[in-house]
Amino acid sequence: MIELALKGNRNYWIWMGGLVTVMAMGGMFYLDQLTHGLMVTGQSRDVSWGFYTAQMTFLVGVAAGGIMLVLPYYLHDYKTFGKITILGEFLAVASIVMCLSYLLVHLGQPMRALNIFLYPTPWSMLFWDGNVLSGYLLLNIIIGWKVLEAEKNGVAPAKWIKPLIYLSIPMAVSIHTMTAFIYCGLPGRGFWLTAILAPRFLASAFASGPALLILLSLVIRQISDFDPGKKAVQSLAVIAAYALVVNLFFMICEVFVVFYSNIPSHKAHFIYLYAGLYGKTGLVTWMWSSVALMVTAACILLMPALRKNEITLAVACAALFAGTWIDKGMGMVSGGFVPSPLHHVTEYSPSLHELAISAGITALGLFVLTVLYKIVISVKVYNQSGRV
């Protein structure tokens, strides 16, 4: 089926060529980082995790969001998701590829990532996180490919695929749970020291993942002959809406606990993010923009009349995705490091190297996603009309 990705019109090859160009640019900046070390990034002694870690954390959630398709379709026989379940599985593949790439570029010596497997340390959350990410990637590749291959051949998937599908459901939950445990297992960081962090991560994942898939489905409908189905898109929108509401509720719970308990070390992080601290206000505008975007998205998605309009639906999903990215991508990481345990405020902003390398990794993820989606669309269009 890979040969299906080698067929495309002029726009398809321009898009792919553009992605390769961005990847090459990111590769050049990464070689420079590999030569000079992480000193070319905006990270410091006080803020040792930055844009790479933020992107990885957010994309783990996008990958985990695929469970919102797999669980209803395979466990509850919700046939409406029949056309797009594989799109969710392949979105998870591309997201995990980007997650692992961000993990590698975050390390000064990328080969040290192999130590997770060469020297297992079961008492370390990083050990479990590395294993569940790799395992979830492998599961989605096998499941998605074999299911699509069976559909292409007009036969039922092999019976041994079903146990892997059932295994992928707890794995989807575990990849983001382990990511949250890495954060909230650090007692010196008051911002992350909360038992609700894992549920909050999952809630945002179950909102941002479906939101991105809705946007991709709307794009696919416009540029190809494949229609993912309006009912499926609307069902995903409802899931994203309620997951977003739960995420906002968890945020309110965090604010109440922090300010009602009046613990200075915990309050300082929230004050820095939303009001500024000691005159440092680098993230204040970003964080209030995140709240505004998420609230706006929730209001639109909860109103059936607005949700059923494709334009307002696309606006809401874009706002949801951007809002959760700011909140969990930028706010969660920087907010945990600033201020430091000694109450020093060392603000962080990504350097040109970090942005260029991140652009390259994003292009890599989009390249993988485009190839996989091109194959899926070709197979489905062929099954529907007898032509590729």
XYZ file of C-alpha atoms in Angstrom:
388
model
C 0.000 0.000 0.000
C 2.992 2.329 0.386
C 3.012 2.906 -3.376
C -0.296 4.771 -2.962
C 1.635 7.544 -1.196
C 3.796 7.952 -4.330
C 0.826 9.087 -6.395
C -0.402 12.639 -6.096
C -1.106 15.880 -7.911
C 1.107 18.954 -8.132
C -0.164 20.454 -4.875
C 0.569 17.208 -3.044
C 4.199 17.204 -4.152
C 4.634 20.919 -3.415
C 3.351 20.248 0.125
C 5.675 17.267 0.589
C 8.625 19.199 -0.837
C 7.925 22.074 1.549
C 7.895 19.693 4.517
C 11.214 18.156 3.449
C 12.716 21.655 3.158
C 11.599 22.576 6.684
C 12.949 19.247 7.988
C 16.310 19.952 6.362
C 16.413 23.418 7.934
C 15.599 21.954 11.348
C 18.293 19.322 10.822
C 20.920 22.004 10.176
C 20.018 23.824 13.387
C 20.057 20.527 15.271
C 23.570 19.701 14.036
C 24.671 23.070 15.396
C 22.973 22.301 18.723
C 24.624 18.890 18.796
C 28.000 20.574 18.274
C 27.637 23.399 20.814
C 25.248 21.772 23.285
C 22.084 23.081 24.902
C 23.718 26.462 25.454
C 22.134 27.504 22.125
C 18.684 27.069 23.669
C 16.877 29.448 25.993
C 17.123 26.974 28.865
C 19.156 27.683 31.971
C 20.087 26.307 35.363
C 16.721 27.438 36.752
C 14.621 26.390 33.730
C 16.093 23.100 32.551
C 13.011 21.974 30.602
C 11.800 24.214 27.813
C 10.030 24.267 24.464
C 11.031 20.709 23.531
C 9.575 19.256 26.721
C 6.457 21.402 26.377
C 5.842 20.176 22.844
C 6.431 16.578 23.840
C 4.007 16.872 26.764
C 1.272 18.364 24.604
C 1.694 15.873 21.754
C 1.472 12.918 24.120
C -2.021 14.213 24.850
C -2.860 14.462 21.142
C -1.785 10.837 20.736
C -3.780 9.727 23.770
C -6.858 11.485 22.376
C -7.223 8.670 19.843
C -8.835 6.576 22.551
C -11.969 8.694 22.107
C -12.448 6.923 18.756
C -11.113 3.467 19.529
C -13.119 2.969 22.717
C -16.600 3.784 21.297
C -15.963 1.978 17.995
C -14.434 -1.269 19.223
C -15.914 -1.603 22.715
C -19.374 -0.126 22.172
C -19.793 -0.919 18.464
C -20.425 2.736 17.605
C -20.405 2.354 13.811
C -20.465 6.109 13.203
C -16.722 6.216 13.866
C -16.043 3.436 11.343
C -14.641 5.777 8.702
C -12.383 7.838 10.924
C -11.096 5.473 13.609
C -8.034 4.684 11.527
C -7.431 8.419 11.061
C -7.216 8.701 14.856
C -4.821 5.757 15.073
C -2.502 7.181 12.432
C -2.685 10.622 14.059
C -1.418 8.912 17.211
C 1.469 7.403 15.204
C 2.556 10.801 13.856
C 2.168 12.397 17.301
C 4.323 9.768 19.027
C 6.985 10.106 16.315
C 7.147 13.813 17.159
C 7.135 13.100 20.913
C 10.117 10.765 20.655
C 11.917 13.233 18.369
C 11.451 16.020 20.922
C 12.781 13.693 23.601
C 15.930 13.045 21.568
C 16.669 16.698 20.766
C 16.119 17.617 24.416
C 19.023 15.367 25.404
C 22.530 16.734 25.056
C 23.626 13.221 24.075
C 20.669 11.585 22.239
C 22.244 8.120 22.425
C 21.608 8.205 26.169
C 17.930 7.606 25.417
C 18.892 3.966 24.851
C 19.836 3.705 28.524
C 16.121 3.461 29.319
C 16.098 0.070 27.601
C 19.722 -1.035 28.144
C 19.639 -0.330 31.891
C 16.012 -0.769 33.042
C 15.075 1.099 36.202
C 11.466 0.143 37.080
C 11.406 2.644 39.981
C 11.843 5.513 37.514
C 8.855 7.152 35.802
C 11.075 7.901 32.788
C 11.559 4.150 32.313
C 7.822 3.548 32.227
C 7.147 6.594 30.080
C 9.693 5.523 27.466
C 8.293 2.012 27.331
C 4.617 2.961 27.097
C 5.342 5.553 24.392
C 7.276 3.026 22.308
C 4.670 0.342 22.953
C 1.759 2.601 22.032
C 3.522 3.652 18.817
C 4.100 0.029 17.823
C 0.513 -0.955 18.647
C -0.994 1.820 16.520
C 1.281 1.037 13.576
C 0.342 -2.647 13.637
C -3.376 -2.123 14.287
C -3.815 0.682 11.771
C -1.847 -1.033 9.027
C -3.439 -4.474 9.374
C -6.978 -3.061 9.620
C -6.411 -0.900 6.545
C -4.850 -3.808 4.664
C -7.877 -5.980 5.458
C -10.203 -3.210 4.254
C -8.218 -2.894 1.023
C -8.522 -6.632 0.414
C -12.193 -6.695 1.356
C -11.756 -9.148 4.226
C -12.192 -9.033 7.998
C -9.090 -8.137 10.068
C -7.176 -11.063 11.572
C -8.541 -12.205 14.918
C -5.225 -11.586 16.668
C -5.682 -7.822 16.060
C -8.585 -7.590 18.545
C -6.458 -8.250 21.683
C -3.998 -5.586 20.511
C -6.866 -3.122 20.090
C -8.087 -3.804 23.611
C -4.511 -3.425 24.914
C -4.143 -0.061 23.155
C -6.974 1.437 25.226
C -5.245 1.256 28.653
C -1.968 2.086 26.902
C -3.488 5.344 25.608
C -4.427 6.285 29.165
C -1.062 5.212 30.540
C 1.108 7.263 28.164
C -0.299 10.534 29.464
C -0.623 9.293 33.026
C 3.091 8.458 33.099
C 3.908 11.863 31.634
C 1.902 13.504 34.420
C 3.609 11.313 37.036
C 7.016 12.572 35.855
C 5.870 16.082 36.759
C 3.851 15.519 39.914
C 6.461 13.136 41.335
C 8.826 16.069 41.908
C 8.110 17.320 45.454
C 10.250 20.435 45.045
C 7.938 21.865 42.389
C 4.769 23.134 44.043
C 2.986 23.905 40.772
C 3.117 20.246 39.709
C 2.657 18.731 43.161
C -0.999 17.839 42.806
C -2.831 14.513 42.564
C -5.186 15.973 39.967
C -2.446 16.531 37.395
C -2.927 13.193 35.610
C -6.737 13.601 35.316
C -6.203 17.168 34.128
C -3.728 15.972 31.494
C -6.183 13.323 30.298
C -9.084 15.774 30.136
C -7.086 18.176 27.980
C -5.918 15.245 25.830
C -9.481 14.061 25.239
C -10.336 17.592 24.116
C -7.294 18.558 22.003
C -6.924 15.197 20.226
C -10.511 15.092 18.877
C -10.351 18.828 18.077
C -7.316 18.318 15.844
C -8.929 15.276 14.231
C -12.050 17.324 13.460
C -9.909 19.986 11.764
C -8.095 17.309 9.758
C -11.406 15.704 8.770
C -12.744 19.043 7.531
C -9.574 19.572 5.478
C -9.751 16.036 4.045
C -13.343 16.618 2.987
C -12.268 19.733 1.083
C -9.188 18.387 -0.710
C -10.208 14.795 -1.472
C -13.161 12.627 -2.491
C -13.282 11.011 0.935
C -15.923 12.211 3.395
C -15.253 11.192 7.026
C -18.951 11.759 7.764
C -20.772 14.701 9.343
C -22.253 12.578 12.121
C -18.809 11.314 13.129
C -17.434 14.858 13.194
C -20.364 16.076 15.277
C -19.968 13.191 17.731
C -16.286 14.046 18.114
C -17.224 17.682 18.697
C -19.516 16.682 21.576
C -16.733 14.586 23.118
C -14.266 17.480 22.777
C -16.781 19.895 24.309
C -17.376 17.915 27.485
C -13.708 16.995 27.858
C -12.871 20.702 27.615
C -15.477 21.550 30.261
C -13.929 18.939 32.584
C -10.479 20.402 31.903
C -11.687 23.903 32.787
C -13.320 22.533 35.946
C -10.022 20.943 36.995
C -8.279 24.292 36.457
C -10.806 26.004 38.732
C -10.217 23.294 41.363
C -6.486 23.960 41.222
C -7.001 27.698 41.657
C -9.338 27.180 44.620
C -6.982 24.800 46.439
C -3.927 26.998 45.875
C -5.452 30.307 46.957
C -7.784 29.025 49.674
C -4.933 27.092 51.332
C -2.787 30.233 50.946
C 0.497 28.318 50.689
C 3.044 30.879 49.382
C 5.201 28.371 47.447
C 2.144 27.158 45.528
C 0.553 30.568 45.004
C 3.685 32.092 43.512
C 3.484 29.977 40.343
C -0.121 30.954 39.613
C 0.565 34.598 40.392
C 3.530 34.588 38.002
C 1.504 32.983 35.202
C -1.640 35.117 35.452
C -0.517 38.395 37.055
C 3.260 38.500 36.932
C 5.734 38.305 39.791
C 8.441 40.788 40.799
C 7.720 42.745 37.622
C 8.202 39.717 35.347
C 5.114 39.241 33.151
C 6.385 37.188 30.198
C 3.534 34.668 30.181
C 0.607 36.702 31.514
C -0.825 37.616 28.108
C -0.342 34.060 26.860
C -2.118 32.488 29.829
C -5.138 34.802 29.738
C -5.331 34.233 25.987
C -5.398 30.494 26.709
C -8.306 30.886 29.122
C -10.205 33.086 26.669
C -9.670 30.625 23.815
C -10.793 27.610 25.836
C -13.870 29.343 27.249
C -14.834 30.581 23.775
C -14.386 27.101 22.332
C -16.489 25.556 25.108
C -19.317 28.047 24.542
C -19.408 27.340 20.799
C -19.156 23.565 21.083
C -21.888 23.367 23.713
C -24.362 25.159 21.439
C -25.750 22.719 18.829
C -26.635 25.475 16.362
C -23.057 26.805 16.355
C -21.458 23.374 16.565
C -23.284 22.144 13.447
C -21.995 25.009 11.337
C -18.667 23.926 9.830
C -17.110 27.400 9.973
C -17.872 28.018 13.648
C -16.950 24.398 14.407
C -13.551 24.887 12.791
C -13.040 28.148 14.700
C -13.969 26.456 17.984
C -11.644 23.498 17.388
C -8.771 25.791 16.425
C -9.372 27.879 19.562
C -9.561 24.743 21.703
C -6.329 23.358 20.251
C -4.466 26.660 20.625
C -5.792 27.246 24.149
C -4.802 23.826 25.444
C -1.422 24.096 23.708
C -0.660 27.345 25.507
C -1.948 26.053 28.838
C -0.239 22.677 28.818
C 2.601 23.386 26.439
C 3.887 26.734 27.663
C 2.226 27.351 31.011
C 2.650 23.889 32.498
C 6.395 23.635 31.907
C 7.471 27.234 32.527
C 4.995 27.568 35.385
C 6.629 24.685 37.209
C 10.120 26.180 37.029
C 9.255 29.841 37.577
C 9.723 30.921 40.274
C 12.412 28.519 41.466
C 12.230 26.852 44.909
C 14.368 29.782 46.137
C 11.793 32.218 44.693
C 14.104 33.459 41.951
C 12.277 34.479 38.783
C 14.283 33.453 35.731
C 12.005 33.857 32.738
C 12.279 31.556 29.756
C 11.638 32.045 26.067
C 12.641 29.644 23.278
C 15.667 30.533 21.157
C 15.861 30.523 17.359
C 17.456 27.068 17.505
C 14.582 25.676 19.519
C 11.975 27.158 17.191
C 13.761 25.989 14.038
C 14.344 22.471 15.363
C 10.733 22.311 16.561
C 9.568 23.400 13.110
C 11.626 20.570 11.628
C 10.108 18.015 13.995
C 6.604 19.323 13.274
C 7.332 18.971 9.550
C 8.485 15.399 10.180
C 5.228 14.624 11.974
C 3.166 16.211 9.197
C 5.178 14.267 6.603
C 4.434 10.967 8.354
C 0.784 11.965 8.814
C 0.427 12.987 5.164
C 1.868 9.706 3.900
C -0.386 7.645 6.170
C -3.499 9.707 5.397
C -2.759 9.573 1.662
C -2.766 5.775 1.863
C -5.952 5.706 3.953
C -7.821 8.089 1.656
C -6.689 6.206 -1.470
C -7.885 2.894 -0.063
C -11.228 4.255 1.110
C -11.930 6.165 -2.118
C -11.055 3.052 -4.124
C -13.420 0.914 -2.038
C -16.196 3.466 -2.500
C -15.818 4.229 -6.184
C -13.390 1.678 -7.604
C -10.752 4.307 -8.440
C -7.752 5.809 -6.646
